[in-house]
């Protein structure tokens, strides 16, 4: 009984994680298809923010790790800049994934809008 519960929980977490990764691929695909090379900078920046949000979500699964350690690691990996890390430090750790996802959405909207204007 207990082993089955553990396996079910594992499979649920696995499926949710895979779904999140698939959504990231879909996000980049939409940016590339509808924006093309004209908005390459917007695509790169919004994708970087999207990845930062996902990684912060993963860090938040382990209590206490979504704070300074997570931001330091994202800085070291080049996912966020020093200025972005300082901006995120001003907010609660629980809010950081949502904040970076909103950055990704804002940049994507701006980029896709500029691609539409260029047509």
mmCIF file of C-alpha atoms in Angstrom:
data_model
loop_
_atom_site.group_PDB
_atom_site.id
_atom_site.type_symbol
_atom_site.label_atom_id
_atom_site.label_comp_id
_atom_site.label_asym_id
_atom_site.label_seq_id
_atom_site.Cartn_x
_atom_site.Cartn_y
_atom_site.Cartn_z
ATOM 1 C CA UNK A 1 0.000 0.000 0.000
ATOM 2 C CA UNK A 2 2.665 2.531 1.045
ATOM 3 C CA UNK A 3 4.913 1.689 -1.921
ATOM 4 C CA UNK A 4 2.025 2.263 -4.303
ATOM 5 C CA UNK A 5 1.325 5.682 -2.739
ATOM 6 C CA UNK A 6 4.980 6.677 -3.079
ATOM 7 C CA UNK A 7 5.050 5.550 -6.698
ATOM 8 C CA UNK A 8 1.828 7.430 -7.458
ATOM 9 C CA UNK A 9 3.248 10.605 -5.937
ATOM 10 C CA UNK A 10 6.471 10.154 -7.869
ATOM 11 C CA UNK A 11 4.587 9.691 -11.139
ATOM 12 C CA UNK A 12 2.451 12.760 -10.446
ATOM 13 C CA UNK A 13 5.533 14.882 -9.800
ATOM 14 C CA UNK A 14 7.259 13.420 -12.863
ATOM 15 C CA UNK A 15 4.275 14.174 -15.111
ATOM 16 C CA UNK A 16 3.958 17.723 -13.778
ATOM 17 C CA UNK A 17 7.674 18.336 -14.307
ATOM 18 C CA UNK A 18 7.546 16.960 -17.846
ATOM 19 C CA UNK A 19 4.514 19.122 -18.552
ATOM 20 C CA UNK A 20 6.351 22.207 -17.334
ATOM 21 C CA UNK A 21 9.353 21.419 -19.531
ATOM 22 C CA UNK A 22 7.080 20.778 -22.522
ATOM 23 C CA UNK A 23 5.430 24.153 -21.964
ATOM 24 C CA UNK A 24 8.846 25.807 -22.065
ATOM 25 C CA UNK A 25 9.506 24.223 -25.452
ATOM 26 C CA UNK A 26 6.112 25.392 -26.681
ATOM 27 C CA UNK A 27 6.841 28.922 -25.455
ATOM 28 C CA UNK A 28 10.118 29.110 -27.379
ATOM 29 C CA UNK A 29 8.498 27.526 -30.437
ATOM 30 C CA UNK A 30 5.724 30.140 -30.512
ATOM 31 C CA UNK A 31 8.260 32.955 -30.179
ATOM 32 C CA UNK A 32 10.367 31.548 -33.019
ATOM 33 C CA UNK A 33 7.432 30.824 -35.341
ATOM 34 C CA UNK A 34 5.603 34.120 -34.915
ATOM 35 C CA UNK A 35 8.615 36.347 -34.404
ATOM 36 C CA UNK A 36 11.338 34.714 -36.450
ATOM 37 C CA UNK A 37 14.769 36.281 -36.642
ATOM 38 C CA UNK A 38 13.347 39.804 -36.379
ATOM 39 C CA UNK A 39 12.818 39.442 -32.637
ATOM 40 C CA UNK A 40 15.724 37.153 -31.765
ATOM 41 C CA UNK A 41 16.764 39.396 -28.846
ATOM 42 C CA UNK A 42 13.254 39.393 -27.414
ATOM 43 C CA UNK A 43 13.081 35.601 -27.788
ATOM 44 C CA UNK A 44 16.398 35.099 -26.002
ATOM 45 C CA UNK A 45 15.527 37.450 -23.156
ATOM 46 C CA UNK A 46 12.018 36.095 -22.604
ATOM 47 C CA UNK A 47 13.333 32.525 -22.732
ATOM 48 C CA UNK A 48 16.047 33.374 -20.200
ATOM 49 C CA UNK A 49 13.389 34.760 -17.853
ATOM 50 C CA UNK A 50 11.186 31.712 -18.461
ATOM 51 C CA UNK A 51 14.080 29.398 -17.559
ATOM 52 C CA UNK A 52 14.833 31.484 -14.455
ATOM 53 C CA UNK A 53 11.203 31.151 -13.345
ATOM 54 C CA UNK A 54 11.259 27.379 -13.846
ATOM 55 C CA UNK A 55 14.533 26.982 -11.952
ATOM 56 C CA UNK A 56 13.253 29.136 -9.100
ATOM 57 C CA UNK A 57 10.174 26.900 -9.002
ATOM 58 C CA UNK A 58 12.402 23.835 -8.729
ATOM 59 C CA UNK A 59 14.464 25.478 -5.989
ATOM 60 C CA UNK A 60 11.283 26.287 -4.074
ATOM 61 C CA UNK A 61 10.493 22.565 -3.768
ATOM 62 C CA UNK A 62 13.258 22.299 -1.173
ATOM 63 C CA UNK A 63 12.383 24.523 1.794
ATOM 64 C CA UNK A 64 14.836 27.354 2.390
ATOM 65 C CA UNK A 65 16.708 26.929 -0.891
ATOM 66 C CA UNK A 66 14.763 29.428 -2.985
ATOM 67 C CA UNK A 67 16.452 32.370 -1.335
ATOM 68 C CA UNK A 68 20.062 33.493 -1.641
ATOM 69 C CA UNK A 69 21.462 30.140 -2.748
ATOM 70 C CA UNK A 70 19.083 29.960 -5.707
ATOM 71 C CA UNK A 71 19.822 33.509 -6.849
ATOM 72 C CA UNK A 72 23.560 32.912 -6.510
ATOM 73 C CA UNK A 73 23.337 29.753 -8.574
ATOM 74 C CA UNK A 74 21.254 31.452 -11.274
ATOM 75 C CA UNK A 75 23.823 34.267 -11.350
ATOM 76 C CA UNK A 76 26.684 31.778 -11.637
ATOM 77 C CA UNK A 77 24.925 29.997 -14.515
ATOM 78 C CA UNK A 78 24.302 33.293 -16.301
ATOM 79 C CA UNK A 79 20.532 32.893 -16.205
ATOM 80 C CA UNK A 80 20.025 36.212 -14.431
ATOM 81 C CA UNK A 81 22.139 39.351 -14.254
ATOM 82 C CA UNK A 82 23.378 41.039 -11.099
ATOM 83 C CA UNK A 83 20.734 43.753 -11.458
ATOM 84 C CA UNK A 84 17.978 41.160 -11.891
ATOM 85 C CA UNK A 85 19.208 39.265 -8.817
ATOM 86 C CA UNK A 86 19.188 42.483 -6.779
ATOM 87 C CA UNK A 87 15.660 43.240 -7.976
ATOM 88 C CA UNK A 88 14.458 39.749 -7.032
ATOM 89 C CA UNK A 89 16.090 39.990 -3.588
ATOM 90 C CA UNK A 90 13.643 42.774 -2.741
ATOM 91 C CA UNK A 91 10.776 40.295 -2.995
ATOM 92 C CA UNK A 92 9.787 37.244 -0.997
ATOM 93 C CA UNK A 93 11.312 34.014 -2.287
ATOM 94 C CA UNK A 94 7.847 32.559 -2.923
ATOM 95 C CA UNK A 95 7.052 35.402 -5.315
ATOM 96 C CA UNK A 96 10.244 35.249 -7.379
ATOM 97 C CA UNK A 97 9.135 32.593 -9.906
ATOM 98 C CA UNK A 98 5.959 34.541 -10.658
ATOM 99 C CA UNK A 99 7.883 37.799 -10.987
ATOM 100 C CA UNK A 100 10.364 36.345 -13.474
ATOM 101 C CA UNK A 101 7.510 34.701 -15.399
ATOM 102 C CA UNK A 102 5.819 38.093 -15.646
ATOM 103 C CA UNK A 103 9.089 39.515 -17.002
ATOM 104 C CA UNK A 104 9.122 36.748 -19.624
ATOM 105 C CA UNK A 105 5.534 37.484 -20.610
ATOM 106 C CA UNK A 106 6.157 41.240 -20.858
ATOM 107 C CA UNK A 107 9.187 40.769 -23.088
ATOM 108 C CA UNK A 108 7.332 38.218 -25.248
ATOM 109 C CA UNK A 109 4.372 40.552 -25.704
ATOM 110 C CA UNK A 110 6.690 43.414 -26.599
ATOM 111 C CA UNK A 111 8.654 41.278 -29.062
ATOM 112 C CA UNK A 112 5.627 39.770 -30.765
ATOM 113 C CA UNK A 113 4.083 43.242 -30.967
ATOM 114 C CA UNK A 114 7.175 44.602 -32.677
ATOM 115 C CA UNK A 115 7.179 41.644 -35.096
ATOM 116 C CA UNK A 116 3.571 42.402 -35.988
ATOM 117 C CA UNK A 117 4.378 46.084 -36.504
ATOM 118 C CA UNK A 118 7.260 45.165 -38.825
ATOM 119 C CA UNK A 119 4.982 43.261 -41.216
#
